[in-house]
CSV table of C-alpha atoms in Angstrom, one decimal:
chain,number,residue,atom,x,y,z
R,7,MET,CA,2.3,-16.6,1.1
R,8,TYR,CA,2.1,-13.1,-0.1
R,9,ALA,CA,3.7,-10.5,2.2
R,10,ASN,CA,4.0,-6.7,2.2
R,11,MET,CA,1.5,-6.2,-0.6
R,12,ARG,CA,1.6,-2.7,-2.0
R,13,VAL,CA,-0.2,-1.4,-5.1
R,14,VAL,CA,-0.6,2.0,-6.8
R,15,LYS,CA,-3.3,4.6,-6.1
R,16,VAL,CA,-6.8,4.1,-7.7
R,17,ASN,CA,-9.3,6.4,-9.3
R,18,ALA,CA,-12.8,7.2,-8.3
R,19,THR,CA,-14.6,5.2,-11.0
R,20,LEU,CA,-13.3,2.0,-9.3
R,21,ALA,CA,-15.6,2.7,-6.3
R,22,VAL,CA,-18.6,2.1,-8.5
R,23,LEU,CA,-17.3,-1.3,-9.6
R,24,LEU,CA,-16.6,-2.4,-6.1
R,25,LEU,CA,-20.0,-1.3,-4.8
R,26,LEU,CA,-21.8,-3.1,-7.6
R,27,PHE,CA,-20.0,-6.4,-7.1
R,28,ALA,CA,-18.8,-6.6,-3.5
R,29,SER,CA,-22.1,-8.0,-2.1
R,30,VAL,CA,-22.2,-10.7,-4.8
R,31,ALA,CA,-18.6,-11.6,-4.7
R,32,ALA,CA,-18.5,-11.9,-0.9
R,33,LEU,CA,-21.0,-14.8,-1.2
R,34,ARG,CA,-19.1,-16.7,-3.8
R,35,ALA,CA,-16.2,-19.0,-3.3
R,36,VAL,CA,-13.0,-18.5,-5.3
R,37,VAL,CA,-13.3,-20.5,-8.5
R,38,GLY,CA,-10.4,-22.1,-10.2
R,39,PRO,CA,-7.9,-19.8,-11.8
R,40,ASP,CA,-8.7,-18.6,-15.3
R,41,MET,CA,-5.5,-16.5,-15.3
R,42,THR,CA,-2.0,-16.9,-14.2
R,43,TRP,CA,1.1,-15.0,-13.3
R,44,LYS,CA,3.7,-15.8,-16.0
R,45,TYR,CA,7.4,-15.4,-15.2
R,46,GLU,CA,8.8,-12.5,-17.3
R,47,LYS,CA,12.2,-12.3,-15.7
R,48,VAL,CA,14.1,-14.3,-13.0
R,49,LEU,CA,17.3,-12.8,-11.7
R,50,GLN,CA,20.0,-15.4,-10.9
R,51,GLU,CA,21.1,-13.9,-7.6
R,52,ALA,CA,19.7,-14.1,-4.1
R,53,GLY,CA,17.3,-11.4,-3.0
R,54,THR,CA,13.9,-10.0,-3.8
R,55,LEU,CA,12.3,-7.1,-5.7
R,56,HIS,CA,10.4,-4.7,-3.3
R,57,ASP,CA,8.4,-2.5,-5.6
R,58,VAL,CA,7.4,-1.7,-9.1
R,59,ILE,CA,6.0,1.4,-10.8
R,60,ALA,CA,5.1,2.4,-14.4
R,61,THR,CA,4.6,5.9,-15.8
R,62,ALA,CA,4.2,4.6,-19.4
R,63,GLY,CA,4.8,1.5,-21.5
R,64,ASP,CA,8.4,2.6,-22.1
R,65,ASP,CA,9.1,3.7,-18.5
R,66,VAL,CA,8.7,0.8,-16.0
R,67,TRP,CA,10.9,0.5,-12.9
R,68,ALA,CA,11.5,-2.3,-10.3
R,69,ALA,CA,13.6,-1.9,-7.2
R,70,GLY,CA,15.8,-4.4,-5.5
R,71,ASP,CA,18.4,-4.1,-2.7
R,72,GLY,CA,21.1,-1.8,-4.1
R,73,PHE,CA,19.9,-1.8,-7.8
R,74,LEU,CA,17.1,-0.8,-10.1
R,75,LEU,CA,15.7,-2.5,-13.2
R,76,HIS,CA,14.3,-0.4,-16.0
R,77,ASP,CA,12.3,-1.3,-19.1
R,78,ASP,CA,12.3,1.5,-21.7
R,79,GLY,CA,10.2,-0.6,-24.1
R,80,THR,CA,13.1,-2.7,-25.3
R,81,GLY,CA,13.5,-5.0,-22.3
R,82,TRP,CA,14.7,-5.0,-18.7
R,83,GLN,CA,18.1,-3.5,-18.0
R,84,ARG,CA,19.9,-3.1,-14.8
R,85,ARG,CA,20.3,0.5,-13.6
R,86,PRO,CA,22.1,2.1,-10.6
R,87,VAL,CA,20.2,3.7,-7.8
R,88,PRO,CA,20.3,7.5,-7.8
R,89,ALA,CA,23.7,8.7,-6.7
R,90,SER,CA,22.2,10.8,-3.8
R,91,LEU,CA,21.0,7.6,-2.2
R,92,GLY,CA,24.3,5.8,-2.2
R,93,ASP,CA,25.1,2.3,-3.3
R,94,SER,CA,23.8,0.2,-0.4
R,95,VAL,CA,20.1,1.1,-0.2
R,96,HIS,CA,17.5,-1.5,0.6
R,97,ARG,CA,13.7,-1.8,0.8
R,98,ALA,CA,13.0,0.9,-1.7
R,99,ARG,CA,9.5,2.1,-2.4
R,100,PHE,CA,8.0,4.1,-5.3
R,101,ASP,CA,5.2,6.6,-5.0
R,102,ALA,CA,3.5,8.0,-8.1
R,103,ALA,CA,3.0,11.7,-8.5
R,104,ASP,CA,-0.2,13.0,-10.1
R,105,THR,CA,2.0,15.0,-12.6
R,106,GLY,CA,3.5,11.9,-14.0
R,107,GLY,CA,6.8,11.4,-12.2
R,108,PHE,CA,7.4,9.4,-9.1
R,109,LEU,CA,9.3,9.5,-5.8
R,110,MET,CA,11.8,6.8,-4.7
R,111,THR,CA,12.4,6.3,-1.0
R,112,ALA,CA,14.9,3.9,0.4
R,113,SER,CA,16.8,3.1,3.6
R,114,ARG,CA,20.5,3.7,3.4
R,115,THR,CA,23.4,1.5,4.7
R,116,ASN,CA,22.6,1.8,8.4
R,117,GLY,CA,19.0,0.7,7.8
R,118,HIS,CA,17.6,3.7,9.6
R,119,THR,CA,18.5,6.8,7.6
R,120,GLN,CA,16.2,7.2,4.6
R,121,GLY,CA,16.8,9.2,1.4
R,122,MET,CA,14.5,10.3,-1.4
R,123,ALA,CA,14.9,11.1,-5.0
R,124,TYR,CA,12.4,12.2,-7.7
R,125,TRP,CA,12.2,10.9,-11.2
R,126,ASP,CA,10.7,13.4,-13.7
R,127,GLY,CA,10.9,11.0,-16.7
R,128,THR,CA,14.4,12.1,-17.7
R,129,ARG,CA,16.6,12.4,-14.6
R,130,TRP,CA,16.7,11.9,-10.9
R,131,ALA,CA,16.7,14.9,-8.4
R,132,ALA,CA,17.6,14.4,-4.8
R,133,LEU,CA,15.4,15.7,-1.9
R,134,PRO,CA,17.0,16.9,1.3
R,135,GLN,CA,16.9,14.6,4.3
R,136,LEU,CA,13.8,14.7,6.4
R,137,PRO,CA,14.0,16.8,9.6
R,138,ASP,CA,15.3,14.7,12.5
R,139,ASP,CA,16.1,11.9,10.1
R,140,GLY,CA,12.5,10.5,10.5
R,141,ARG,CA,11.5,7.0,9.6
R,142,VAL,CA,9.1,7.1,6.6
R,143,MET,CA,5.8,5.4,7.2
R,144,ASP,CA,3.8,6.5,4.1
R,145,VAL,CA,4.0,9.0,1.2
R,146,ARG,CA,1.6,10.9,-1.0
R,147,ALA,CA,3.1,12.8,-3.9
R,148,PHE,CA,1.1,15.3,-5.9
R,149,ALA,CA,4.1,16.9,-7.8
R,150,SER,CA,7.9,17.2,-7.4
R,151,ASP,CA,7.2,20.3,-5.2
R,152,ASP,CA,4.2,19.0,-3.4
R,153,ILE,CA,5.0,15.8,-1.4
R,154,TRP,CA,3.6,14.7,1.9
R,155,VAL,CA,5.3,12.2,4.2
R,156,LEU,CA,4.3,10.5,7.4
R,157,ALA,CA,7.3,9.8,9.6
R,158,ASP,CA,8.1,8.4,13.1
R,159,TRP,CA,4.4,7.5,13.8
R,160,THR,CA,3.2,10.9,14.8
R,161,GLY,CA,4.8,13.4,12.4
R,162,ALA,CA,3.6,14.8,9.0
R,163,HIS,CA,6.1,16.5,6.7
R,164,HIS,CA,5.5,18.6,3.6
R,165,TRP,CA,8.0,19.3,0.8
R,166,ASP,CA,7.2,22.5,-1.2
R,167,GLY,CA,10.2,22.3,-3.6
R,168,THR,CA,12.4,24.4,-1.3
R,169,ARG,CA,12.1,23.0,2.2
R,170,TRP,CA,10.5,20.5,4.5
R,171,THR,CA,7.8,21.7,6.9
R,172,ALA,CA,7.2,19.4,9.9
R,173,MET,CA,3.9,19.1,11.8
R,174,ASP,CA,3.0,17.0,14.9
R,175,LEU,CA,-0.1,14.8,14.8
R,176,PRO,CA,-2.3,14.0,17.8
R,177,VAL,CA,-2.4,10.3,17.2
R,178,THR,CA,-0.2,7.4,16.0
R,179,VAL,CA,-0.5,7.1,12.2
R,180,THR,CA,0.7,4.5,9.7
R,181,ALA,CA,-1.0,5.4,6.4
R,182,LEU,CA,-1.7,8.5,4.2
R,183,ASP,CA,-3.8,9.3,1.2
R,184,GLY,CA,-5.9,12.2,-0.2
R,185,VAL,CA,-7.4,13.6,-3.4
R,186,SER,CA,-5.5,16.9,-3.2
R,187,SER,CA,-2.8,18.7,-1.1
R,188,ASP,CA,-5.5,20.4,1.0
R,189,ASP,CA,-7.6,17.3,1.5
R,190,LEU,CA,-5.5,14.6,3.1
R,191,TRP,CA,-6.3,11.8,5.6
R,192,ALA,CA,-3.8,10.0,7.9
R,193,VAL,CA,-5.0,6.9,9.8
R,194,GLY,CA,-3.8,4.8,12.7
R,195,HIS,CA,-4.9,4.5,16.3
R,196,HIS,CA,-5.2,6.2,19.7
R,197,TYR,CA,-6.1,5.5,23.3
R,198,PRO,CA,-9.2,7.6,24.1
R,199,ASP,CA,-8.8,7.0,27.9
R,200,GLY,CA,-5.0,6.9,28.0
R,201,PRO,CA,-2.7,3.9,27.4
R,202,ASP,CA,-3.0,2.5,30.9
R,203,GLU,CA,-6.6,1.5,30.7
R,204,GLY,CA,-8.4,-1.1,32.7
R,205,LEU,CA,-10.7,-4.0,31.8
R,206,GLY,CA,-13.7,-2.9,29.9
R,207,THR,CA,-12.3,0.4,28.6
R,208,PRO,CA,-12.1,1.0,24.9
R,209,GLY,CA,-8.4,0.2,24.5
R,210,ALA,CA,-6.7,1.2,21.3
R,211,GLN,CA,-9.3,2.6,18.8
R,212,PRO,CA,-9.2,3.5,15.2
R,213,ALA,CA,-8.1,7.1,14.5
R,214,ALA,CA,-8.3,9.4,11.5
R,215,VAL,CA,-6.9,12.9,11.2
R,216,HIS,CA,-7.8,15.3,8.3
R,217,TRP,CA,-5.7,18.0,6.7
R,218,ASN,CA,-7.8,20.9,5.2
R,219,GLY,CA,-4.9,23.0,4.0
R,220,ARG,CA,-4.4,24.8,7.3
R,221,THR,CA,-4.5,22.3,10.2
R,222,TRP,CA,-4.7,18.6,11.0
R,223,LYS,CA,-7.9,17.8,12.9
R,224,LEU,CA,-8.9,14.5,14.7
R,225,VAL,CA,-12.2,13.3,13.2
R,226,PRO,CA,-14.3,10.8,15.2
R,227,THR,CA,-14.4,7.2,14.0
R,228,PRO,CA,-16.6,4.3,15.1
R,229,GLU,CA,-15.6,2.6,18.3
R,230,TYR,CA,-14.9,-1.1,18.5
R,231,ARG,CA,-15.5,-3.3,21.6
R,232,HIS,CA,-15.6,-7.0,22.1
R,233,THR,CA,-18.8,-8.4,23.5
R,234,THR,CA,-16.7,-10.0,26.3
R,235,PRO,CA,-14.3,-7.5,27.9
R,236,ALA,CA,-10.7,-8.3,27.1
R,237,PRO,CA,-7.7,-7.1,29.1
R,238,GLU,CA,-6.4,-5.2,26.1
R,239,GLN,CA,-8.3,-4.4,23.0
R,240,LEU,CA,-6.5,-3.3,19.9
R,241,ALA,CA,-8.5,-1.7,17.1
R,242,HIS,CA,-6.2,0.0,14.6
R,243,LEU,CA,-6.2,1.3,11.0
R,244,THR,CA,-3.4,0.3,8.7
R,245,GLU,CA,-4.4,1.6,5.3
R,246,VAL,CA,-6.4,4.4,3.7
R,247,VAL,CA,-7.5,4.8,0.1
R,248,ALA,CA,-8.9,8.0,-1.3
R,249,LEU,CA,-11.4,7.3,-4.1
R,250,ALA,CA,-13.1,10.7,-4.1
R,251,LYS,CA,-13.5,13.6,-1.8
R,252,ASP,CA,-16.6,12.0,-0.3
R,253,ASP,CA,-15.4,8.4,-0.6
R,254,ILE,CA,-12.4,7.5,1.5
R,255,ARG,CA,-11.9,3.9,2.6
R,256,ALA,CA,-9.9,2.9,5.7
R,257,TYR,CA,-8.9,-0.7,6.7
R,258,GLY,CA,-7.5,-2.3,9.8
R,259,LYS,CA,-7.9,-5.0,12.4
R,260,HIS,CA,-9.7,-5.4,15.7
R,261,THR,CA,-7.8,-7.9,18.0
R,262,SER,CA,-7.1,-8.4,21.7
R,263,ILE,CA,-4.4,-9.6,24.0
R,264,SER,CA,-5.3,-11.9,26.8
R,265,GLU,CA,-3.5,-12.2,30.1
R,266,ASP,CA,-4.8,-15.6,31.1
R,267,ASP,CA,-5.7,-18.9,29.5
R,268,GLU,CA,-9.1,-17.8,28.3
R,269,PRO,CA,-9.5,-17.8,24.5
R,270,ASP,CA,-9.2,-14.4,22.8
R,271,PRO,CA,-12.3,-13.0,21.1
R,272,PRO,CA,-12.2,-13.6,17.3
R,273,GLU,CA,-10.2,-11.1,15.2
R,274,GLU,CA,-12.3,-9.0,12.8
R,275,ASP,CA,-11.5,-6.8,9.9
R,276,ILE,CA,-12.2,-3.1,10.2
R,277,ARG,CA,-13.6,-1.5,7.1
R,278,LEU,CA,-14.7,2.1,7.2
R,279,ARG,CA,-15.9,4.7,4.7
R,280,TRP,CA,-15.9,8.5,4.9
R,281,ASN,CA,-19.0,9.7,3.0
R,282,GLY,CA,-18.2,13.4,3.2
R,283,THR,CA,-19.8,14.0,6.6
R,284,GLY,CA,-18.7,11.1,8.8
R,285,TRP,CA,-17.0,7.8,9.1
R,286,LEU,CA,-19.3,4.8,8.8
R,287,LYS,CA,-18.7,1.1,9.4
R,288,LEU,CA,-18.9,-1.0,6.2
R,289,PRO,CA,-20.7,-4.3,6.5
R,290,ASN,CA,-18.4,-7.2,7.6
R,291,SER,CA,-17.5,-9.2,4.5
R,292,LYS,CA,-15.5,-12.4,4.8
R,293,GLY,CA,-15.6,-13.3,1.1
R,294,ALA,CA,-12.3,-13.9,-0.6
R,295,CYS,CA,-12.9,-11.0,-2.9
R,296,SER,CA,-14.2,-8.4,-0.4
R,297,ASP,CA,-12.1,-5.3,-0.6
R,298,ARG,CA,-9.5,-5.0,2.2
R,299,GLY,CA,-7.1,-2.4,0.9
R,300,ARG,CA,-5.6,-1.2,-2.3
R,301,TRP,CA,-6.3,-2.9,-5.6
R,302,ILE,CA,-5.4,-2.6,-9.3
R,303,ARG,CA,-8.0,-1.9,-12.0
R,304,ASP,CA,-7.7,-4.2,-15.1
R,305,GLY,CA,-9.5,-2.0,-17.6
R,306,GLU,CA,-13.1,-3.0,-18.0
R,307,ARG,CA,-12.5,-6.6,-17.1
R,308,GLY,CA,-12.4,-6.2,-13.3
R,309,VAL,CA,-9.8,-5.6,-10.5
R,310,VAL,CA,-6.8,-7.4,-9.1
R,311,LEU,CA,-7.4,-7.5,-5.3
R,312,GLY,CA,-4.2,-9.3,-4.4
R,313,ALA,CA,-1.6,-11.7,-5.6
R,314,GLY,CA,-4.2,-14.5,-5.8
R,315,ARG,CA,-7.5,-12.8,-6.0
R,316,TYR,CA,-9.3,-11.3,-9.0
R,317,LEU,CA,-12.9,-9.8,-9.1
R,318,THR,CA,-14.3,-9.9,-12.6
R,319,ALA,CA,-16.6,-7.2,-13.9
R,320,ASP,CA,-19.6,-9.6,-13.6
R,321,GLY,CA,-18.9,-10.2,-10.0
R,322,ASN,CA,-17.1,-13.6,-10.1
R,323,CYS,CA,-14.3,-14.1,-7.6
R,324,GLN,CA,-11.4,-15.7,-9.5
R,325,GLY,CA,-8.2,-17.2,-8.3
R,326,ILE,CA,-4.9,-16.4,-10.0
R,327,GLY,CA,-2.6,-19.3,-10.7
R,328,LEU,CA,1.2,-19.5,-11.3
R,329,SER,CA,3.0,-20.7,-14.4
R,330,GLU,CA,5.9,-23.0,-14.1
R,331,PRO,CA,9.2,-21.1,-13.5
R,332,PRO,CA,11.9,-21.3,-16.2
R,333,GLY,CA,14.1,-24.3,-15.6
R,334,THR,CA,17.3,-22.3,-15.2
R,335,GLY,CA,19.7,-21.8,-12.3
R,336,ALA,CA,18.1,-22.3,-8.9
R,337,THR,CA,14.5,-22.5,-10.2
R,338,LYS,CA,13.1,-25.7,-11.8
R,339,PRO,CA,9.6,-26.4,-13.2
R,340,ASP,CA,9.0,-29.1,-10.5
R,341,SER,CA,10.6,-27.2,-7.6
R,342,ARG,CA,7.1,-26.2,-6.1
R,343,GLN,CA,8.7,-23.0,-4.8
R,344,SER,CA,6.2,-20.3,-3.7
R,345,LEU,CA,5.9,-17.0,-5.4
R,346,ARG,CA,5.9,-14.1,-3.0
R,347,LEU,CA,4.6,-10.9,-4.5
R,348,ASN,CA,5.6,-7.6,-2.8
R,349,ALA,CA,4.0,-5.2,-5.3
R,350,ILE,CA,1.6,-5.0,-8.3
R,351,THR,CA,1.1,-2.3,-10.9
R,352,ALA,CA,-0.8,-1.6,-14.1
R,353,VAL,CA,1.2,-0.2,-17.0
R,354,PRO,CA,-0.5,2.9,-18.5
R,355,GLY,CA,-1.4,2.8,-22.1
R,356,THR,CA,-1.0,-1.0,-22.3
R,357,ASP,CA,-2.9,-4.1,-21.3
R,358,ASP,CA,-0.1,-5.2,-18.9
R,359,ILE,CA,-0.3,-5.8,-15.2
R,360,LEU,CA,3.1,-6.6,-13.6
R,361,GLY,CA,4.1,-8.0,-10.2
R,362,VAL,CA,7.5,-8.2,-8.5
R,363,GLY,CA,8.8,-10.3,-5.6
R,364,ALA,CA,10.7,-13.5,-5.3
R,365,VAL,CA,10.4,-17.2,-6.0
R,366,GLY,CA,12.5,-19.2,-3.6
R,367,ASP,CA,15.4,-16.8,-2.9
R,368,LEU,CA,15.5,-15.3,-6.4
R,369,PRO,CA,14.0,-11.9,-7.5
R,370,VAL,CA,11.3,-12.2,-10.1
R,371,ILE,CA,9.1,-10.1,-12.4
R,372,VAL,CA,5.8,-11.7,-13.4
R,373,ALA,CA,3.0,-10.6,-15.8
R,374,LEU,CA,-0.7,-11.4,-15.5
R,375,GLN,CA,-1.9,-13.7,-18.3
R,376,ARG,CA,-5.7,-13.7,-18.8
């Protein structure tokens, strides 16, 4: 129901909350929703909203295909995309910078060329095109002149305010995060014995590379094998979250591809933690509120773990319901249309948590009601 979930970076204090409650919440079923997503705005045009970001209560942005919405504290208003990106961009994403601004990345008309622009709170500034017109996989922005980008699966790029510096990575990567510009992690997968492996060999394995300010270095990660050898094992990391220098979380999947009628081994979640000296497997946790990626902190109340999952501060795993859509246009209270959230964010300095996506084929903005 909920696709392409992306949420903002988290701070280190949240790690304590998760460690305290994860073991309890994993054993509890999701109870009925004590909170709901309430419709704040429904656009009467086909499409979806891809991302949302807030730097303050009077500076909140949402991105659709070819347009932006901005709330300056007086309500949502339609805004054009930055001129440098053209007028036909789609699948825009926002990435917050530690200095308070944010980066917008979007595909241009042809669907492949991607452009970037930085919002400093007052105006947009264009960034030059990535070398070789690389496809952006993930972004970590520390400031307008300190931006890291993963592109084309095996490339890292750094923007220093003047130029892009390109670097090759030894493995395939899909996600990036770090606590500082000289302490970054990129995660993905690699084939320790080569891509043309035989039965019983490790297959694709999780991979993590670390940037120490000078070089990218492959750091060993735990190996994953099925108890019954499978023709092709696929263990890969898809997300990394930097909580602190000695607390990095990486998440992924361990699957397989069979070449006969034999049933595949069951899929399992990969959950790893860097403790400052090595990568360790976290215990398997199948509870609805076990952490599996990025989350949003809701003050001292708890954390939003996804579109329909909420972990309270006392360890209860709550569901999140959905209010009736406004009975206008293509949405009707009894339509039973599903809400698809693409992104969630907390609004600094306020009590608000917002989500964006679509209901039916209409773009929507929703707010969490507790």
